[in-house]
Amino acid sequence: MAKSPGLPYHGCLSPEGILREIQINLLECKVCFETFSTEQRERRPQNLSCGHVLCLECITALSHPLLRKLECPFCRQLCTVDSTSHCQVLCDLQQLLVSRSPTSSVPPRWAKGSSVTTTSLHLCAAFGGWGTLINPTGIAPLGSSGTIVVVHGGEKRVVVFSLQGGKLHSFGPEGKASGEMCYPVDVAVTPSGYIVVTDAGDKTVKVFTSRGNCVLTIKDSFQLPWGVDTDSCGHILVSDVQAGTLSQVKVDYCHGVILEHQTVVSDLQSPKAVACCHVTGNSAVMEHPSDITPSAERHTFRRLRVFTKDFQLLYQTDTFSLTLQSTVRLNMSAVVFSRDGDLMVTDSDQGMVFSLGKLQHGPVLTPLVVDHLIRPVGVIVLNNLLITLDGGDHTVKIYTPKSDSGATMK
């Protein structure tokens, strides 16, 4: 049986959802993200001796031209090109799905009759994969020059990448000492370039320079810190899942000193993702009430709250409200503001990214990313790019507007 680099579990899926999972998890090469094809020789699925499956083109590209050997990009086992074999089971599965739905080989990602409009973005690049990234959980832009920071469960748990996928440097080995990481969950970067990480393992928030030198560790202030972002002044916003709070921390970064630490919102239910808008000063928090009372609903329930600069509630919506308005049931997870203040959320069940607009007059639900995502756990906007962190296949994926779509990431 063909191996996958890691299939996500989403609980009870509809038949259409199961078909979509098969399309994305089994019928795409996880190196080039192209769909397997029996008609194109270079796209034929091939078994490596370790059991993982790549397309023939990627096997050729990754193997040594003389030794005809390659290292599996998922398990790092050394394999020979001569030992590869055609993966007939995936070809048969693909033919079965095509015969089941002759008009479209890709199952719909939202309900028929949905009132949403579509402004699809195009996948232009992807990098990472198992080994380079291990169960990544957070992503943030490091300045505007095209550098990003990712936290994951690897040997060094904070990694800085270029947009071309080059690993610039990494830091934060596993441990509880200064400069070490137990279980990093989320990451943010201040306007002046300091990297802030929430560590759920030892219940701290840690601040580093862009080169990885530990500046400050905030201890004994949180029960279970989770989401983090920074505002235009460099103040840190942290959600606490267990305490149900949103805290603001003001720091003197040059001297590594906490100037002020206050709870700004205290009535939240299992708050996780946090986002700040540098244009308006608003902040957004994603609540997971169903994590507290999982038996209350069969389906996952999420609540999104948006606060003003002085933390007055500006707007809120939730899974149920969005379903009534658009027939689309979102499992909202990550959240981010665009450059002009539109709110964007990821859907970790459907593998999509939606724009909700500015929310003051109600959400205008617009799918932005509808392809190639498995389980998005993070999303950022950098220049005119939308960059997602996919926990399903441990990758960073970069999307741009299609030339004919009129989409923009402003």
CSV table of C-alpha atoms in Angstrom, one decimal:
chain,number,residue,atom,x,y,z
A,1,MET,CA,0.0,0.0,0.0
A,2,ALA,CA,1.3,3.4,-0.9
A,3,LYS,CA,2.4,5.5,2.0
A,4,SER,CA,1.5,9.2,2.5
A,5,PRO,CA,3.8,11.6,4.3
A,6,GLY,CA,1.1,12.2,6.9
A,7,LEU,CA,-2.7,12.1,6.4
A,8,PRO,CA,-4.7,14.5,8.7
A,9,TYR,CA,-7.7,13.2,10.6
A,10,HIS,CA,-10.8,15.4,10.4
A,11,GLY,CA,-13.4,13.3,12.2
A,12,CYS,CA,-16.7,12.7,10.4
A,13,LEU,CA,-16.4,13.8,6.8
A,14,SER,CA,-19.1,13.9,4.2
A,15,PRO,CA,-18.7,11.7,1.1
A,16,GLU,CA,-17.7,14.7,-0.8
A,17,GLY,CA,-15.1,15.6,1.8
A,18,ILE,CA,-13.7,12.1,1.7
A,19,LEU,CA,-13.3,12.3,-2.0
A,20,ARG,CA,-11.6,15.6,-1.7
A,21,GLU,CA,-9.2,14.2,0.9
A,22,ILE,CA,-8.4,11.4,-1.5
A,23,GLN,CA,-7.7,13.8,-4.3
A,24,ILE,CA,-5.3,16.0,-2.3
A,25,ASN,CA,-3.7,13.4,0.0
A,26,LEU,CA,-3.3,10.4,-2.4
A,27,LEU,CA,-3.5,11.6,-6.0
A,28,GLU,CA,-1.0,14.5,-5.8
A,29,CYS,CA,2.8,14.2,-5.8
A,30,LYS,CA,3.8,15.8,-2.5
A,31,VAL,CA,7.0,17.2,-3.9
A,32,CYS,CA,5.7,19.1,-7.0
A,33,PHE,CA,2.0,19.1,-6.0
A,34,GLU,CA,1.0,18.1,-9.5
A,35,THR,CA,-1.8,15.5,-10.0
A,36,PHE,CA,-0.7,12.0,-10.9
A,37,SER,CA,-1.5,11.0,-14.4
A,38,THR,CA,-1.3,7.8,-16.4
A,39,GLU,CA,-1.4,9.7,-19.7
A,40,GLN,CA,1.7,11.8,-19.0
A,41,ARG,CA,4.7,9.7,-18.5
A,42,GLU,CA,6.5,12.2,-16.2
A,43,ARG,CA,3.4,12.4,-13.9
A,44,ARG,CA,3.0,8.6,-13.4
A,45,PRO,CA,3.0,7.6,-9.7
A,46,GLN,CA,6.1,5.5,-8.8
A,47,ASN,CA,6.7,3.5,-5.6
A,48,LEU,CA,10.0,4.0,-3.9
A,49,SER,CA,11.5,1.0,-2.0
A,50,CYS,CA,10.5,2.7,1.3
A,51,GLY,CA,6.9,2.7,0.2
A,52,HIS,CA,6.4,6.5,-0.4
A,53,VAL,CA,5.1,7.6,-3.8
A,54,LEU,CA,6.4,10.3,-6.1
A,55,CYS,CA,5.9,11.2,-9.7
A,56,LEU,CA,8.4,10.0,-12.2
A,57,GLU,CA,9.6,13.5,-12.9
A,58,CYS,CA,10.4,14.2,-9.3
A,59,ILE,CA,12.2,10.9,-8.9
A,60,THR,CA,14.4,11.8,-11.9
A,61,ALA,CA,15.0,15.3,-10.6
A,62,LEU,CA,16.0,14.1,-7.0
A,63,SER,CA,18.2,11.2,-8.0
A,64,HIS,CA,21.9,11.2,-8.7
A,65,PRO,CA,22.4,11.0,-12.5
A,66,LEU,CA,25.2,8.5,-12.3
A,67,LEU,CA,24.5,6.6,-9.0
A,68,ARG,CA,20.8,6.5,-9.8
A,69,LYS,CA,20.0,6.9,-6.1
A,70,LEU,CA,17.9,9.4,-4.1
A,71,GLU,CA,17.0,10.1,-0.5
A,72,CYS,CA,13.3,9.9,0.1
A,73,PRO,CA,12.1,13.4,0.9
A,74,PHE,CA,9.7,12.1,3.6
A,75,CYS,CA,11.6,9.4,5.5
A,76,ARG,CA,15.2,10.0,4.3
A,77,GLN,CA,15.7,6.4,3.4
A,78,LEU,CA,18.2,5.9,0.6
A,79,CYS,CA,16.4,4.4,-2.5
A,80,THR,CA,17.6,3.4,-6.0
A,81,VAL,CA,15.8,4.4,-9.1
A,82,ASP,CA,16.0,0.9,-10.5
A,83,SER,CA,14.0,-0.4,-7.5
A,84,THR,CA,11.0,1.9,-8.2
A,85,SER,CA,7.8,0.4,-9.5
A,86,HIS,CA,4.6,1.7,-11.1
A,87,CYS,CA,1.9,2.4,-8.4
A,88,GLN,CA,-1.0,0.8,-10.1
A,89,VAL,CA,-3.4,1.1,-7.2
A,90,LEU,CA,-3.3,4.9,-7.3
A,91,CYS,CA,-3.9,4.8,-11.1
A,92,ASP,CA,-6.9,2.5,-10.5
A,93,LEU,CA,-8.2,4.8,-7.8
A,94,GLN,CA,-7.9,7.8,-10.0
A,95,GLN,CA,-9.8,6.1,-12.8
A,96,LEU,CA,-12.5,5.0,-10.4
A,97,LEU,CA,-13.0,8.6,-9.2
A,98,VAL,CA,-13.1,9.9,-12.8
A,99,SER,CA,-15.7,7.3,-13.8
A,100,ARG,CA,-17.8,8.2,-10.7
A,101,SER,CA,-17.8,12.0,-11.6
A,102,PRO,CA,-17.3,12.4,-15.4
A,103,THR,CA,-18.0,16.1,-15.4
A,104,SER,CA,-15.4,16.9,-12.7
A,105,SER,CA,-12.7,14.9,-11.1
A,106,VAL,CA,-12.5,17.4,-8.2
A,107,PRO,CA,-15.3,17.3,-5.6
A,108,PRO,CA,-16.9,20.6,-4.7
A,109,ARG,CA,-15.4,22.4,-1.7
A,110,TRP,CA,-18.5,24.2,-0.6
A,111,ALA,CA,-22.2,23.5,-0.7
A,112,LYS,CA,-24.2,23.9,-3.9
A,113,GLY,CA,-26.3,27.0,-3.9
A,114,SER,CA,-23.7,28.9,-1.8
A,115,SER,CA,-24.0,32.6,-2.1
A,116,VAL,CA,-20.2,33.2,-2.0
A,117,THR,CA,-18.2,34.7,-4.8
A,118,THR,CA,-14.9,33.3,-5.9
A,119,THR,CA,-11.6,35.1,-6.2
A,120,SER,CA,-9.2,32.2,-6.6
A,121,LEU,CA,-5.5,32.6,-6.1
A,122,HIS,CA,-2.8,30.6,-7.8
A,123,LEU,CA,-0.2,28.3,-6.2
A,124,CYS,CA,3.1,29.6,-7.4
A,125,ALA,CA,5.6,27.9,-5.1
A,126,ALA,CA,5.9,25.5,-2.2
A,127,PHE,CA,8.7,24.3,0.0
A,128,GLY,CA,9.4,22.4,3.2
A,129,GLY,CA,8.0,18.9,3.5
A,130,TRP,CA,8.6,16.2,6.1
A,131,GLY,CA,12.1,16.4,7.5
A,132,THR,CA,12.6,20.1,6.6
A,133,LEU,CA,9.5,20.9,8.7
A,134,ILE,CA,7.9,18.6,11.3
A,135,ASN,CA,4.4,19.4,12.4
A,136,PRO,CA,4.7,23.1,11.9
A,137,THR,CA,2.2,25.3,13.9
A,138,GLY,CA,3.0,28.9,13.3
A,139,ILE,CA,4.3,31.3,10.7
A,140,ALA,CA,5.1,35.1,10.5
A,141,PRO,CA,6.7,37.5,8.1
A,142,LEU,CA,10.2,38.8,9.1
A,143,GLY,CA,10.1,42.3,7.8
A,144,SER,CA,8.9,43.1,4.2
A,145,SER,CA,12.0,41.9,2.4
A,146,GLY,CA,10.7,38.4,1.7
A,147,THR,CA,11.8,36.4,4.8
A,148,ILE,CA,9.5,34.3,6.9
A,149,VAL,CA,9.7,32.5,10.3
A,150,VAL,CA,8.2,29.1,11.0
A,151,VAL,CA,7.9,27.2,14.3
A,152,HIS,CA,7.7,23.4,14.3
A,153,GLY,CA,8.7,20.3,16.2
A,154,GLY,CA,12.2,19.8,14.6
A,155,GLU,CA,15.6,19.6,16.1
A,156,LYS,CA,15.8,23.4,16.1
A,157,ARG,CA,12.3,24.7,16.5
A,158,VAL,CA,12.4,28.2,14.9
A,159,VAL,CA,13.4,28.3,11.3
A,160,VAL,CA,13.9,31.4,9.0
A,161,PHE,CA,13.3,30.9,5.3
A,162,SER,CA,13.7,33.0,2.2
A,163,LEU,CA,10.6,33.0,-0.1
A,164,GLN,CA,12.6,30.7,-2.5
A,165,GLY,CA,12.6,28.1,0.3
A,166,GLY,CA,16.2,28.5,1.3
A,167,LYS,CA,16.8,27.8,5.0
A,168,LEU,CA,18.7,30.9,6.2
A,169,HIS,CA,19.2,29.8,9.8
A,170,SER,CA,17.4,28.1,12.7
A,171,PHE,CA,17.5,28.2,16.5
A,172,GLY,CA,15.7,27.1,19.6
A,173,PRO,CA,16.7,23.4,20.3
A,174,GLU,CA,14.4,21.3,22.5
A,175,GLY,CA,14.6,22.0,26.2
A,176,LYS,CA,13.6,24.3,29.0
A,177,ALA,CA,16.7,26.4,29.4
A,178,SER,CA,17.1,30.0,28.1
A,179,GLY,CA,16.9,30.0,24.3
A,180,GLU,CA,15.4,26.5,24.2
A,181,MET,CA,11.9,25.4,23.2
A,182,CYS,CA,9.6,22.7,24.6
A,183,TYR,CA,6.4,23.0,22.4
A,184,PRO,CA,6.3,26.1,20.3
A,185,VAL,CA,2.8,26.9,19.1
A,186,ASP,CA,2.8,30.3,17.4
A,187,VAL,CA,5.2,33.0,16.3
A,188,ALA,CA,5.1,36.7,15.6
A,189,VAL,CA,7.6,39.4,14.6
A,190,THR,CA,7.7,43.0,16.0
A,191,PRO,CA,8.1,45.9,13.6
A,192,SER,CA,11.7,46.2,14.8
A,193,GLY,CA,12.5,42.5,14.0
A,194,TYR,CA,12.2,40.7,17.3
A,195,ILE,CA,10.8,37.2,17.1
A,196,VAL,CA,8.1,36.3,19.7
A,197,VAL,CA,7.2,32.6,20.3
A,198,THR,CA,4.5,31.1,22.5
A,199,ASP,CA,5.8,27.9,24.2
A,200,ALA,CA,2.9,25.8,25.5
A,201,GLY,CA,5.4,23.2,26.9
A,202,ASP,CA,6.7,25.4,29.7
A,203,LYS,CA,3.9,28.0,29.5
A,204,THR,CA,6.1,30.9,28.6
A,205,VAL,CA,6.4,33.6,25.9
A,206,LYS,CA,9.9,33.9,24.6
A,207,VAL,CA,11.5,36.8,22.7
A,208,PHE,CA,14.5,36.5,20.4
A,209,THR,CA,16.5,38.7,18.1
A,210,SER,CA,16.2,37.9,14.4
A,211,ARG,CA,19.4,35.9,14.7
A,212,GLY,CA,18.1,33.8,17.6
A,213,ASN,CA,19.6,35.3,20.7
A,214,CYS,CA,17.2,35.1,23.6
A,215,VAL,CA,16.2,38.6,24.9
A,216,LEU,CA,13.4,37.8,27.3
A,217,THR,CA,11.4,34.9,28.7
A,218,ILE,CA,8.0,35.8,30.2
A,219,LYS,CA,7.3,33.3,32.9
A,220,ASP,CA,4.6,32.7,35.6
A,221,SER,CA,2.1,34.9,33.7
A,222,PHE,CA,0.1,32.3,31.7
A,223,GLN,CA,-1.7,29.1,32.2
A,224,LEU,CA,-1.4,28.0,28.6
A,225,PRO,CA,-0.3,30.6,26.1
A,226,TRP,CA,-1.2,29.9,22.5
A,227,GLY,CA,-1.7,32.6,19.8
A,228,VAL,CA,0.5,35.6,19.5
A,229,ASP,CA,0.9,38.7,17.3
A,230,THR,CA,2.3,42.2,17.7
A,231,ASP,CA,0.8,45.6,16.9
A,232,SER,CA,2.4,48.5,15.1
A,233,CYS,CA,4.0,49.7,18.3
A,234,GLY,CA,5.6,46.3,19.0
A,235,HIS,CA,3.2,45.5,21.9
A,236,ILE,CA,2.7,41.7,22.2
A,237,LEU,CA,-0.8,40.2,22.2
A,238,VAL,CA,-1.1,36.7,23.6
A,239,SER,CA,-4.1,34.4,24.0
A,240,ASP,CA,-4.4,32.0,26.9
A,241,VAL,CA,-6.4,28.9,26.1
A,242,GLN,CA,-6.8,27.8,29.7
A,243,ALA,CA,-7.4,31.1,31.3
A,244,GLY,CA,-9.7,32.4,28.5
A,245,THR,CA,-7.9,35.7,28.3
A,246,LEU,CA,-6.1,38.0,25.8
A,247,SER,CA,-3.1,39.8,27.3
A,248,GLN,CA,-1.1,42.7,26.1
A,249,VAL,CA,2.6,42.9,27.0
A,250,LYS,CA,4.7,46.0,26.5
A,251,VAL,CA,8.4,45.3,26.4
A,252,ASP,CA,11.7,47.2,26.3
A,253,TYR,CA,13.4,45.0,23.8
A,254,CYS,CA,16.8,46.7,24.0
A,255,HIS,CA,17.0,45.9,27.8
A,256,GLY,CA,14.9,42.7,27.8
A,257,VAL,CA,12.5,44.2,30.4
A,258,ILE,CA,8.7,43.9,30.7
A,259,LEU,CA,7.2,47.4,31.0
A,260,GLU,CA,3.6,46.5,31.4
A,261,HIS,CA,1.5,43.3,31.4
A,262,GLN,CA,-2.2,43.5,31.5
A,263,THR,CA,-5.3,41.3,30.7
A,264,VAL,CA,-7.2,43.3,28.1
A,265,VAL,CA,-10.0,40.8,27.4
A,266,SER,CA,-11.1,38.2,30.0
A,267,ASP,CA,-14.3,36.5,28.9
A,268,LEU,CA,-13.0,34.4,26.0
A,269,GLN,CA,-13.6,30.7,25.5
A,270,SER,CA,-10.5,28.7,24.6
A,271,PRO,CA,-9.0,31.5,22.5
A,272,LYS,CA,-6.2,30.4,20.1
A,273,ALA,CA,-5.3,32.3,16.9
A,274,VAL,CA,-4.6,36.1,17.3
A,275,ALA,CA,-4.2,38.8,14.7
A,276,CYS,CA,-3.5,42.5,14.8
A,277,CYS,CA,-4.3,45.0,12.0
A,278,HIS,CA,-1.5,47.5,11.7
A,279,VAL,CA,-3.8,49.9,9.7
A,280,THR,CA,-6.7,50.2,12.1
A,281,GLY,CA,-5.2,48.9,15.3
A,282,ASN,CA,-8.0,46.3,15.6
A,283,SER,CA,-7.3,42.8,16.8
A,284,ALA,CA,-9.0,39.5,16.1
A,285,VAL,CA,-9.3,36.4,18.2
A,286,MET,CA,-10.5,32.9,17.2
A,287,GLU,CA,-12.3,31.1,20.0
A,288,HIS,CA,-12.8,27.3,20.2
A,289,PRO,CA,-15.8,26.9,22.5
A,290,SER,CA,-16.4,23.3,21.3
A,291,ASP,CA,-13.0,22.3,22.7
A,292,ILE,CA,-14.4,23.0,26.1
A,293,THR,CA,-17.7,21.2,25.6
A,294,PRO,CA,-17.1,18.8,22.7
A,295,SER,CA,-20.5,17.1,23.2
A,296,ALA,CA,-22.4,20.3,22.8
A,297,GLU,CA,-22.4,20.0,19.0
A,298,ARG,CA,-21.6,17.2,16.6
A,299,HIS,CA,-19.7,19.7,14.4
A,300,THR,CA,-16.8,21.9,15.4
A,301,PHE,CA,-17.9,25.4,16.6
A,302,ARG,CA,-15.7,28.5,16.2
A,303,ARG,CA,-16.3,32.1,17.2
A,304,LEU,CA,-14.4,35.0,15.7
A,305,ARG,CA,-14.3,38.3,17.7
A,306,VAL,CA,-12.9,41.6,16.5
A,307,PHE,CA,-11.8,44.3,19.0
A,308,THR,CA,-11.0,48.0,18.5
A,309,LYS,CA,-7.6,49.4,19.4
A,310,ASP,CA,-8.8,49.9,23.0
A,311,PHE,CA,-10.2,46.3,23.1
A,312,GLN,CA,-13.9,47.1,22.9
A,313,LEU,CA,-15.9,44.5,21.0
A,314,LEU,CA,-16.4,45.7,17.4
A,315,TYR,CA,-17.9,42.6,15.8
A,316,GLN,CA,-18.3,38.9,16.2
A,317,THR,CA,-19.4,36.0,14.1
A,318,ASP,CA,-19.4,32.3,14.4
A,319,THR,CA,-19.7,29.0,12.5
A,320,PHE,CA,-23.5,28.9,12.9
A,321,SER,CA,-24.0,32.5,11.7
A,322,LEU,CA,-21.8,32.1,8.7
A,323,THR,CA,-23.7,28.9,7.7
A,324,LEU,CA,-27.0,30.7,7.9
A,325,GLN,CA,-25.7,33.5,5.6
A,326,SER,CA,-23.9,31.5,3.0
A,327,THR,CA,-24.6,27.7,3.5
A,328,VAL,CA,-20.8,27.3,3.9
A,329,ARG,CA,-19.8,25.7,7.2
A,330,LEU,CA,-16.3,26.9,8.1
A,331,ASN,CA,-14.0,25.2,10.5
A,332,MET,CA,-12.1,28.5,11.1
A,333,SER,CA,-8.6,28.2,12.5
A,334,ALA,CA,-5.9,30.7,11.5
A,335,VAL,CA,-6.8,34.4,11.1
A,336,VAL,CA,-4.9,37.4,9.5
A,337,PHE,CA,-5.7,40.9,8.4
A,338,SER,CA,-4.8,42.0,4.9
A,339,ARG,CA,-2.9,45.2,4.3
A,340,ASP,CA,-6.1,47.2,3.9
A,341,GLY,CA,-7.9,45.7,6.9
A,342,ASP,CA,-9.9,42.8,5.4
A,343,LEU,CA,-10.1,39.7,7.6
A,344,MET,CA,-9.0,36.4,6.2
A,345,VAL,CA,-9.5,32.9,7.8
A,346,THR,CA,-8.3,29.4,7.0
A,347,ASP,CA,-10.7,26.4,6.9
A,348,SER,CA,-8.7,23.5,8.3
A,349,ASP,CA,-11.4,20.9,7.2
A,350,GLN,CA,-11.9,22.0,3.6
A,351,GLY,CA,-8.3,23.1,3.0
A,352,MET,CA,-9.3,26.6,2.0
A,353,VAL,CA,-8.6,30.3,2.8
A,354,PHE,CA,-11.6,32.7,2.9
A,355,SER,CA,-11.8,36.5,3.0
A,356,LEU,CA,-14.6,37.9,5.3
A,357,GLY,CA,-14.1,41.5,4.2
A,358,LYS,CA,-14.1,44.2,6.8
A,359,LEU,CA,-17.1,42.8,8.8
A,360,GLN,CA,-18.6,46.2,9.8
A,361,HIS,CA,-21.6,45.5,7.6
A,362,GLY,CA,-21.5,41.8,7.9
A,363,PRO,CA,-19.1,39.3,6.4
A,364,VAL,CA,-18.7,39.0,2.6
A,365,LEU,CA,-17.5,35.5,2.2
A,366,THR,CA,-15.0,35.1,-0.6
A,367,PRO,CA,-12.9,31.9,-1.2
A,368,LEU,CA,-9.3,33.0,-2.0
A,369,VAL,CA,-7.5,29.6,-2.0
A,370,VAL,CA,-9.4,26.5,-3.1
A,371,ASP,CA,-6.6,24.2,-4.3
A,372,HIS,CA,-3.6,22.3,-3.0
A,373,LEU,CA,-4.2,22.9,0.7
A,374,ILE,CA,-4.7,19.9,3.1
A,375,ARG,CA,-4.8,21.3,6.7
A,376,PRO,CA,-3.8,25.0,6.8
A,377,VAL,CA,-2.6,26.0,10.3
A,378,GLY,CA,-1.3,29.4,9.5
A,379,VAL,CA,-1.6,32.2,7.0
A,380,ILE,CA,0.2,35.5,6.4
A,381,VAL,CA,0.1,38.3,3.9
A,382,LEU,CA,3.5,39.5,2.6
A,383,ASN,CA,3.6,42.2,-0.2
A,384,ASN,CA,1.2,40.8,-2.8
A,385,LEU,CA,1.5,37.2,-1.7
A,386,LEU,CA,-0.7,35.1,0.5
A,387,ILE,CA,1.4,32.5,2.3
A,388,THR,CA,0.0,29.5,4.1
A,389,LEU,CA,1.5,27.0,6.5
A,390,ASP,CA,0.1,23.5,5.7
A,391,GLY,CA,0.2,21.1,8.6
A,392,GLY,CA,-1.1,18.3,6.4
A,393,ASP,CA,2.1,17.9,4.4
A,394,HIS,CA,4.4,20.1,6.5
A,395,THR,CA,4.9,22.7,3.8
A,396,VAL,CA,4.9,26.5,3.2
A,397,LYS,CA,2.7,27.3,0.1
A,398,ILE,CA,2.8,30.7,-1.6
A,399,TYR,CA,-0.2,32.0,-3.6
A,400,THR,CA,-0.4,34.9,-6.0
A,401,PRO,CA,-3.4,36.5,-7.8
A,402,LYS,CA,-4.2,35.1,-11.2
A,403,SER,CA,-3.6,37.6,-14.0
A,404,ASP,CA,-7.2,37.4,-15.1
A,405,SER,CA,-8.9,37.2,-11.7
A,406,GLY,CA,-8.5,40.7,-10.5
A,407,ALA,CA,-7.6,39.4,-7.0
A,408,THR,CA,-5.4,41.5,-4.8
A,409,MET,CA,-3.7,41.1,-1.4
A,410,LYS,CA,-3.9,44.7,-0.4
